[in-house]
Short mmCIF file of C-alpha atoms (C1' of nucleotides) in Angstrom, two decimals:
data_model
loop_
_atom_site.label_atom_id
_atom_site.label_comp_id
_atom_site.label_asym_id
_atom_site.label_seq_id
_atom_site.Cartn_x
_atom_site.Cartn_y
_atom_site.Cartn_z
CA UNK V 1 -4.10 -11.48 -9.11
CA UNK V 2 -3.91 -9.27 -12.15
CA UNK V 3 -6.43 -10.90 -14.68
CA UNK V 4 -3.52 -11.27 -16.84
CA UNK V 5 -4.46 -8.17 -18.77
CA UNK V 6 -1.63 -6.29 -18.86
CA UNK V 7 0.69 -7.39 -21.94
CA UNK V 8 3.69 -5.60 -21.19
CA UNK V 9 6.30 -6.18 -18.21
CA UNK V 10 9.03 -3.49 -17.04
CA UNK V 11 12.29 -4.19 -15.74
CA UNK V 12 11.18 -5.42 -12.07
CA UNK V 13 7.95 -7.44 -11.39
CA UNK V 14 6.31 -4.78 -9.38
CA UNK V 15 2.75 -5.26 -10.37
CA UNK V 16 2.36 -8.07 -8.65
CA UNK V 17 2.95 -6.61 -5.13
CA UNK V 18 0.97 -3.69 -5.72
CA UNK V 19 -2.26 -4.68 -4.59
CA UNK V 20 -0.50 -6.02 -1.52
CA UNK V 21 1.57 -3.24 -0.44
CA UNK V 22 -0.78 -0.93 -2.70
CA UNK V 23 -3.33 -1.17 -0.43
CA UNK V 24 -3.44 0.51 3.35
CA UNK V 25 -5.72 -1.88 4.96
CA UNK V 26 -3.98 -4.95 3.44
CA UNK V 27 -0.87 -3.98 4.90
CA UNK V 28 -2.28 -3.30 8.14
CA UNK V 29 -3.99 -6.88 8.29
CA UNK V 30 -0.56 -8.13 7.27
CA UNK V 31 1.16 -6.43 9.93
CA UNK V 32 -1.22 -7.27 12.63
CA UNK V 33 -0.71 -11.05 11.04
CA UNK V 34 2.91 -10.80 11.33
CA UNK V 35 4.00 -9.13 14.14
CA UNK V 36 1.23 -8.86 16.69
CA UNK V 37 0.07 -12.79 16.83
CA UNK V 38 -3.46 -11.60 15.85
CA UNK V 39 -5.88 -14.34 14.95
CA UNK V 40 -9.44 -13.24 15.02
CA UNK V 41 -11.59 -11.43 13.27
CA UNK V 42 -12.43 -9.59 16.63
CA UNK V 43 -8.55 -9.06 17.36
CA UNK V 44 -8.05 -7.37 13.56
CA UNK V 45 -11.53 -5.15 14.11
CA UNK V 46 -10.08 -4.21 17.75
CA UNK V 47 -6.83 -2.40 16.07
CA UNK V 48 -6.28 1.33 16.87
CA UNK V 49 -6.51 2.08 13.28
CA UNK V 50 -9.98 0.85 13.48
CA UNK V 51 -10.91 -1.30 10.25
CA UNK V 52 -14.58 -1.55 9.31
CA UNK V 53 -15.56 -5.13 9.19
CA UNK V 54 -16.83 -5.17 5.81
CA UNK V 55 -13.10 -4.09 4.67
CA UNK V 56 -11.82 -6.58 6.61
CA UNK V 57 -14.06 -9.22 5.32
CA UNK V 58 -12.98 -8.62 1.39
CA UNK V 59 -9.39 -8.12 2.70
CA UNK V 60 -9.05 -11.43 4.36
CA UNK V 61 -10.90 -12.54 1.39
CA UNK V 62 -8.45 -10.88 -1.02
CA UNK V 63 -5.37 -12.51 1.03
CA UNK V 64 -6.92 -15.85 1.08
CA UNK V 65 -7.34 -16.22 -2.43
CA UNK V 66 -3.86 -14.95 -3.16
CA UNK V 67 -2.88 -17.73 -0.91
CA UNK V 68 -1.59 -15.51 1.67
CA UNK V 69 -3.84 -15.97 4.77
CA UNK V 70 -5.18 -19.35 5.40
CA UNK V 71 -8.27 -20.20 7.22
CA UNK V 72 -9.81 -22.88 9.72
CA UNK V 73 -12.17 -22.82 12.43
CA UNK V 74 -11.62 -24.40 15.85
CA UNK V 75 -14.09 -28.06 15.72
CA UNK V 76 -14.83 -28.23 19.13
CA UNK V 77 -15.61 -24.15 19.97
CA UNK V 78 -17.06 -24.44 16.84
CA UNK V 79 -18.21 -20.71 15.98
CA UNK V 80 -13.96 -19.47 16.08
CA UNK V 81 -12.18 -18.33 13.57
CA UNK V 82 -8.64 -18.39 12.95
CA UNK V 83 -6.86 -17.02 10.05
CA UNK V 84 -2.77 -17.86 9.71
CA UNK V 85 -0.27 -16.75 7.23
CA UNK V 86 0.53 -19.25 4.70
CA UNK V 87 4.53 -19.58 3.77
CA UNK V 88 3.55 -16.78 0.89
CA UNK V 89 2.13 -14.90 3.31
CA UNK V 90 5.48 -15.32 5.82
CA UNK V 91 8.11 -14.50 2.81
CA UNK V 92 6.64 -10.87 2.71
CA UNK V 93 8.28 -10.54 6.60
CA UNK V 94 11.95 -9.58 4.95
CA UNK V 95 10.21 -6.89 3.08
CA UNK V 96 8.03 -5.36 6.25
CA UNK V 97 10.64 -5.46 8.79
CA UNK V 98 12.54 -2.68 6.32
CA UNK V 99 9.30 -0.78 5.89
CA UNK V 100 9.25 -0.36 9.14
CA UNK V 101 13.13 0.27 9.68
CA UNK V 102 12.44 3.09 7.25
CA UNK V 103 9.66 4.06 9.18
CA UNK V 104 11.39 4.34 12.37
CA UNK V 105 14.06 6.10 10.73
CA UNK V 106 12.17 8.89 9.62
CA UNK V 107 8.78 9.09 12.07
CA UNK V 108 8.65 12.08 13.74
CA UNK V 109 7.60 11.02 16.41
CA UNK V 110 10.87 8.46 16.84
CA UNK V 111 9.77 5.77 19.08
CA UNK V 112 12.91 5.07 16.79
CA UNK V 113 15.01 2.69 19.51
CA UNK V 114 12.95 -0.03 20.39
CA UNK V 115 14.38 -3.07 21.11
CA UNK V 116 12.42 -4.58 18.06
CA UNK V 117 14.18 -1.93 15.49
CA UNK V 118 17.68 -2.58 17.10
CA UNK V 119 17.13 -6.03 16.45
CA UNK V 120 16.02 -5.79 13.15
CA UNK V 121 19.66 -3.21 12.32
CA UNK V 122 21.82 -6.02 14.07
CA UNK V 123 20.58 -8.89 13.23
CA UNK V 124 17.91 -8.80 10.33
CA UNK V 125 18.22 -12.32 8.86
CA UNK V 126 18.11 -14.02 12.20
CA UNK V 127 14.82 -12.25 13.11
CA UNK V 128 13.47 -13.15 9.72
CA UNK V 129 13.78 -16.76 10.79
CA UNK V 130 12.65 -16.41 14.22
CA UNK V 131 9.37 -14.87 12.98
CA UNK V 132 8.85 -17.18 10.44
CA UNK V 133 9.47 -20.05 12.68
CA UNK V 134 7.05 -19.00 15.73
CA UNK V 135 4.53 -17.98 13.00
CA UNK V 136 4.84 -21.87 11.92
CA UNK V 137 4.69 -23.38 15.02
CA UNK V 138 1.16 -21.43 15.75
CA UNK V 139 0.02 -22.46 12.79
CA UNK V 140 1.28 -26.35 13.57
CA UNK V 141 -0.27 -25.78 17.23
CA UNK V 142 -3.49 -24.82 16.01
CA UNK V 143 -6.73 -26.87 16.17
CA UNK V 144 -7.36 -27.96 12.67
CA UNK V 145 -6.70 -26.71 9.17
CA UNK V 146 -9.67 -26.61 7.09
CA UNK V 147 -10.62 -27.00 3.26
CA UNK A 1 2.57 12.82 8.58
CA UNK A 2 0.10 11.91 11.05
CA UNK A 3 -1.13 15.19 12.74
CA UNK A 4 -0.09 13.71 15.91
CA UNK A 5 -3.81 12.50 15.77
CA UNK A 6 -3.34 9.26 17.22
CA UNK A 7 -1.99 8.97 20.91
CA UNK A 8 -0.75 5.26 21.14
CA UNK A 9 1.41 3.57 19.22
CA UNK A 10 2.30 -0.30 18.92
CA UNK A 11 5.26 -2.50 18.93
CA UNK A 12 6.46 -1.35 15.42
CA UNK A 13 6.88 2.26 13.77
CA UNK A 14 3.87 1.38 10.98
CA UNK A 15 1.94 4.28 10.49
CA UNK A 16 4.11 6.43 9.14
CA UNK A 17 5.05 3.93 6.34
CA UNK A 18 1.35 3.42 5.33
CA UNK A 19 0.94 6.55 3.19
CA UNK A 20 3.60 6.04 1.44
CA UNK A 21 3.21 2.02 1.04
CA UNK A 22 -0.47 1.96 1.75
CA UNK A 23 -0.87 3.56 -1.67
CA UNK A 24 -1.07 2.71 -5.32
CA UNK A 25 0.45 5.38 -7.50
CA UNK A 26 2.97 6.40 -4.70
CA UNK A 27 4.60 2.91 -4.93
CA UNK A 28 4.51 3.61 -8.82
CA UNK A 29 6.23 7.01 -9.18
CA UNK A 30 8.73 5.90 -6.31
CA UNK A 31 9.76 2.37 -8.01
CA UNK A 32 10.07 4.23 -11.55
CA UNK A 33 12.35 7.21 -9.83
CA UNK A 34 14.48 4.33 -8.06
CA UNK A 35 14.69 1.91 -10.67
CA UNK A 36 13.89 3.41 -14.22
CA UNK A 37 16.10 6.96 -13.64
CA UNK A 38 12.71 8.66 -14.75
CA UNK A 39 12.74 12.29 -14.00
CA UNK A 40 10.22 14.17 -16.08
CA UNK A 41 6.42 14.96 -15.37
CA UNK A 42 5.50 13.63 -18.76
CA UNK A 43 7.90 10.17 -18.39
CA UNK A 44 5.41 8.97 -15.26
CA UNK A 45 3.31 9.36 -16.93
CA UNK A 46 4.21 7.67 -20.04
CA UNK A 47 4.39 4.53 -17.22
CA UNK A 48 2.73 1.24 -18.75
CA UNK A 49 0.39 1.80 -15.57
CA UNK A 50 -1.12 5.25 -17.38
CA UNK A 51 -1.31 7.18 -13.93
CA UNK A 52 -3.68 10.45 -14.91
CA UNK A 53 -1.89 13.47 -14.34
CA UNK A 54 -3.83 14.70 -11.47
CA UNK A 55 -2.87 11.97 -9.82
CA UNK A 56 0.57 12.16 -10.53
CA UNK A 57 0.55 16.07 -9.40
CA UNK A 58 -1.08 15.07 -6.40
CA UNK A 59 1.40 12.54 -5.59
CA UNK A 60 4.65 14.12 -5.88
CA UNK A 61 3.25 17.28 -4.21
CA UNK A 62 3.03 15.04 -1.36
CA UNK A 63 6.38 13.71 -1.82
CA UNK A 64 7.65 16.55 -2.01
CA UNK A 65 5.79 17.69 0.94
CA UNK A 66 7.33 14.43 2.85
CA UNK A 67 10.53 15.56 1.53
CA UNK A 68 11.24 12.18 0.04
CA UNK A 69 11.04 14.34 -3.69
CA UNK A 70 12.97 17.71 -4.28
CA UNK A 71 11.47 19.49 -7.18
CA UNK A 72 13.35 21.67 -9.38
CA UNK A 73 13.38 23.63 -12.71
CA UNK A 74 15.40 23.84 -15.32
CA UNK A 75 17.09 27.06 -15.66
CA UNK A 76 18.15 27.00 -19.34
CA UNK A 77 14.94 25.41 -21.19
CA UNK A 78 12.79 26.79 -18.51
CA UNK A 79 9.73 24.67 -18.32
CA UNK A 80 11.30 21.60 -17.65
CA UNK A 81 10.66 20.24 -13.87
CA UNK A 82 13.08 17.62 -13.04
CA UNK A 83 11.85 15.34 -9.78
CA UNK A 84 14.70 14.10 -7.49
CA UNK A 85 14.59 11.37 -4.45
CA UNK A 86 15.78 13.17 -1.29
CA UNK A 87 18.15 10.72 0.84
CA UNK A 88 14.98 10.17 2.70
CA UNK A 89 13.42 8.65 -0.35
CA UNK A 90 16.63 6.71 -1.13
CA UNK A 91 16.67 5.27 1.82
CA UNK A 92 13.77 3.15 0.28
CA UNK A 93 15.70 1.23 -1.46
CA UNK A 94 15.87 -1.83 0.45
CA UNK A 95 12.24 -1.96 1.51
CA UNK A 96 11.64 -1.71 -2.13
CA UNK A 97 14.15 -4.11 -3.45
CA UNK A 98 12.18 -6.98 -1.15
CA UNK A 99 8.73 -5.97 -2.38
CA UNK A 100 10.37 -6.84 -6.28
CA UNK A 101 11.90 -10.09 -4.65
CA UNK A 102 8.79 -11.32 -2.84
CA UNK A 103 6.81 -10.64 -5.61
CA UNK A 104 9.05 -12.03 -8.43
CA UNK A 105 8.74 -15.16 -6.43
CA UNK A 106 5.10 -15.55 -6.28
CA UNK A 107 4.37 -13.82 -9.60
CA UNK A 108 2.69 -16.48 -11.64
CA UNK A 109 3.96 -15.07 -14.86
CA UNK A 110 7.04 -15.78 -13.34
CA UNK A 111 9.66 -13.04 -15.10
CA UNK A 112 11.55 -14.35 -12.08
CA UNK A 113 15.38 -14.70 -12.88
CA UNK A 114 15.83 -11.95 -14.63
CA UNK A 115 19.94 -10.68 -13.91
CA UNK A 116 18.37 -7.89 -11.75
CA UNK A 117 16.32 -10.37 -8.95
CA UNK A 118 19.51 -12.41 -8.94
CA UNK A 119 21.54 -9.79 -8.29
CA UNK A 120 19.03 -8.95 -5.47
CA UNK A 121 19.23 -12.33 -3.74
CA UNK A 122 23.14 -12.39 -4.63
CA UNK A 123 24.07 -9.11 -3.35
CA UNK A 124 21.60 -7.20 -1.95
CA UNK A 125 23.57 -4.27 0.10
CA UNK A 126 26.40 -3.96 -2.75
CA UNK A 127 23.22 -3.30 -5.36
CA UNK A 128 21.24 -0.94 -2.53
CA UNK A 129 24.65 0.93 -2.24
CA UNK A 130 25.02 1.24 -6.35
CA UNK A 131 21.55 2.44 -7.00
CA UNK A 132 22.07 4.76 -4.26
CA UNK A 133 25.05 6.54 -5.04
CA UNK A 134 23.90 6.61 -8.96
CA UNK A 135 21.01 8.65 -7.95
CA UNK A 136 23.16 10.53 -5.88
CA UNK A 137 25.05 11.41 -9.08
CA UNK A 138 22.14 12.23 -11.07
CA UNK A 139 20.98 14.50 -8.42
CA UNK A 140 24.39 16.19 -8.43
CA UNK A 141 25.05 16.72 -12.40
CA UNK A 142 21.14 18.24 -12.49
CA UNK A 143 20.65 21.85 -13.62
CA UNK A 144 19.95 23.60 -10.47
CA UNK A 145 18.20 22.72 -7.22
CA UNK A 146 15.32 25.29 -6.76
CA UNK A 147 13.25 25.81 -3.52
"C1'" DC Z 1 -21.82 -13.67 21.66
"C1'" DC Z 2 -18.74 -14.25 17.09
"C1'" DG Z 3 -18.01 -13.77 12.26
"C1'" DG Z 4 -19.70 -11.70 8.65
"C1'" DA Z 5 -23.30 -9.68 5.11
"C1'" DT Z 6 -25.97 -5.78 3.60
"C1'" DC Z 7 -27.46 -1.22 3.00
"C1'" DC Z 8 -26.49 3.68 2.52
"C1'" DG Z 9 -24.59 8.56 3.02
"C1'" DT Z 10 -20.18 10.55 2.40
"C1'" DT Z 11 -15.66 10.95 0.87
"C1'" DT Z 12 -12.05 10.07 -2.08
"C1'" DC Z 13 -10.27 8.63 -6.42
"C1'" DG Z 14 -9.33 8.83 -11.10
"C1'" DA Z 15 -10.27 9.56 -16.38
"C1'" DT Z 16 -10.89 13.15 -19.52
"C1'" DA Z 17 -10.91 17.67 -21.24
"C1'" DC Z 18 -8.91 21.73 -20.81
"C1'" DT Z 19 -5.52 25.76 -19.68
"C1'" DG Z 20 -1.09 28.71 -18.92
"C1'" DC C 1 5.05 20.23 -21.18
"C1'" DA C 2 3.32 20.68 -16.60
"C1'" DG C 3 -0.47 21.09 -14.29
"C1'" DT C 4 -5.91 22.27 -13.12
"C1'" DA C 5 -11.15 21.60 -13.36
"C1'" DT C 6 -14.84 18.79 -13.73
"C1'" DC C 7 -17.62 15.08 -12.82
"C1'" DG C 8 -18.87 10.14 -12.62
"C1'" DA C 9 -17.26 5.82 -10.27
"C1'" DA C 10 -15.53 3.47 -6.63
"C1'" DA C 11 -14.14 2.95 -1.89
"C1'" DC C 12 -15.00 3.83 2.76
"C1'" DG C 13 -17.28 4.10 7.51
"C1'" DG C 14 -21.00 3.20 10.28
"C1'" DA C 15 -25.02 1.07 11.53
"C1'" DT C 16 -27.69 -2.76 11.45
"C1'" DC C 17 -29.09 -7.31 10.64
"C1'" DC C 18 -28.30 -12.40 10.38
"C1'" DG C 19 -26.83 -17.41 11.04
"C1'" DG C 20 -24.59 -20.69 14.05
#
DNA sequence: CCGGATCCGTTTCGATACTG
DNA sequence: CAGTATCGAAACGGATCCGG
C-alpha cells in the first residue's frame, strides 16, 4: 500500500490506514459498502454526495487491490457488476460504527437518536457481528465470484 | 461544518466525520496529539510524515475552528503556542484506537503486537479512559488557556 | 442501457522560500 | 519558533465517448 518507502515506524501503525480513512471518497464508498447494501457502480454514482465516476473507478480500484472490495459480475445478466467487501474490508466496521458515534455526538444538526446510534451505544459488539454476518451471507448469496 | 448545504441525510451521521477522517494531515496532527503528547507547532512538524507548515497552520486553524483544538500561548516565554484536544477531540479516541487496530492487522510489515495493540484488543475502554484523563491533565498543568 | 475510460478546465494541495 | 506567500503539481468535476 505504501511502496515500502518509508524506513521508520512510530509507536502505532497508522500509516497504513491513512490512505483508507485519509481519503474522503474512500470512506464514503466504504460506508455506502457497509451500511447501505450498495452493490453497483450505478448505486455508489447515485449517492447524495455525488461521486464522479472516474473517482469511483480508481477508488474501487484502489480498494480492490488492497484486498478490500472484491469483484464479480453476474454470468447470466452478463453486463452487472457487483462489488462486495472482502473480510479486510468487513474488520474496518468496528472502527466506522465509532466514527460515526462521534459523528452523531457532535453534528449539529443531531439526527443524534436514531435507532442505529442507540444500537451501536448499547450494544456495539453485537452489531459488529450482525453486520459482518449479513454482509457475508450477500456475498455467499451472490451469483458467482470471479478471478 | 456543513453549511447546512445539503438537505437529506441517510441512515448514519457520516458527513460530519468526513472532514475530519476524510483527510490526510488531519488524521496526522490528531493521532500525534492523542498518542505522542505532541504539543508544539514545530514537533508536527518534526512528524516522520514531514507535513509543510502551511499545511499544518491550515489544519489546526480548522481544528480549532471545529473546536476539537484550543490554542493557547505561553505567557512566560511568550512565543510558544501550545495546541490542546478539546473534549470534543478526545472523544476520538476510540474511533482512533480501531483505525491503529484494523490497520496493525492488515499492515504487511506487520509491527502488530506491539504492548500498545494488545493492550487495545485487551482492554480497550480502561486504555480510552487513561489516555483520556492524561490529556486531561496535560491540558490542566498548561500555562494559561488564551481565547 | 451499464460500467467505465478519456479528455480538459478549474480548484485545491503541498513544497519551498521567506517573514515577523 | 510560528506562521505567510508563492507557484508548480496533483486531484477533482463534468462532459463525453466507448465496448458489451
Amino acid at each position: 500500500m505504501k511502496s515500502a518507502a518509508k524506513p521508520r515506524r512510530s509507536t502505532c501503525p497508522f500509516d497504513y490506514a491513512l490512505e483508507v480513512f485519509g481519503d474522503r471518497w474512500t470512506l464514503l464508498v466504504l460506508r455506502d459498502l457497509l451500511f447501505s447494501g450498495k452493490r453497483h457502480f450505478r448505486e455508489f454514482c447515485a449517492s447524495e454526495e455525488g461521486i464522479a465516476t472516474n473517482i469511483l473507478t480508481d477508488r474501487l480500484k484502489k480498494l480492490e487491490a488492497w484486498d478490500m472490495v472484491s469483484r464479480s459480475r453476474d454470468p447470466e445478466s452478463g453486463r452487472q457488476v457487483i462489488y462486495h467487501l472482502t473480510d479486510k474490508g468487513l474488520a474496518l466496521t468496528p472502527a466506522m460504527l465509532e466514527i460515526i458515534r462521534w459523528s452523531a455526538k457532535y453534528d449539529p444538526e443531531g439526527c443524534a437518536s436514531t435507532a442505529f446510534i442507540r444500537r451501536i451505544k448499547r450494544d456495539r459488539d453485537g452489531l459488529v457481528a450482525e453486520i459482518i454476518a449479513k454482509a457475508r451471507r450477500a456475498r455467499r448469496d451472490s451469483p458467482e465470484q470471479s478471478d
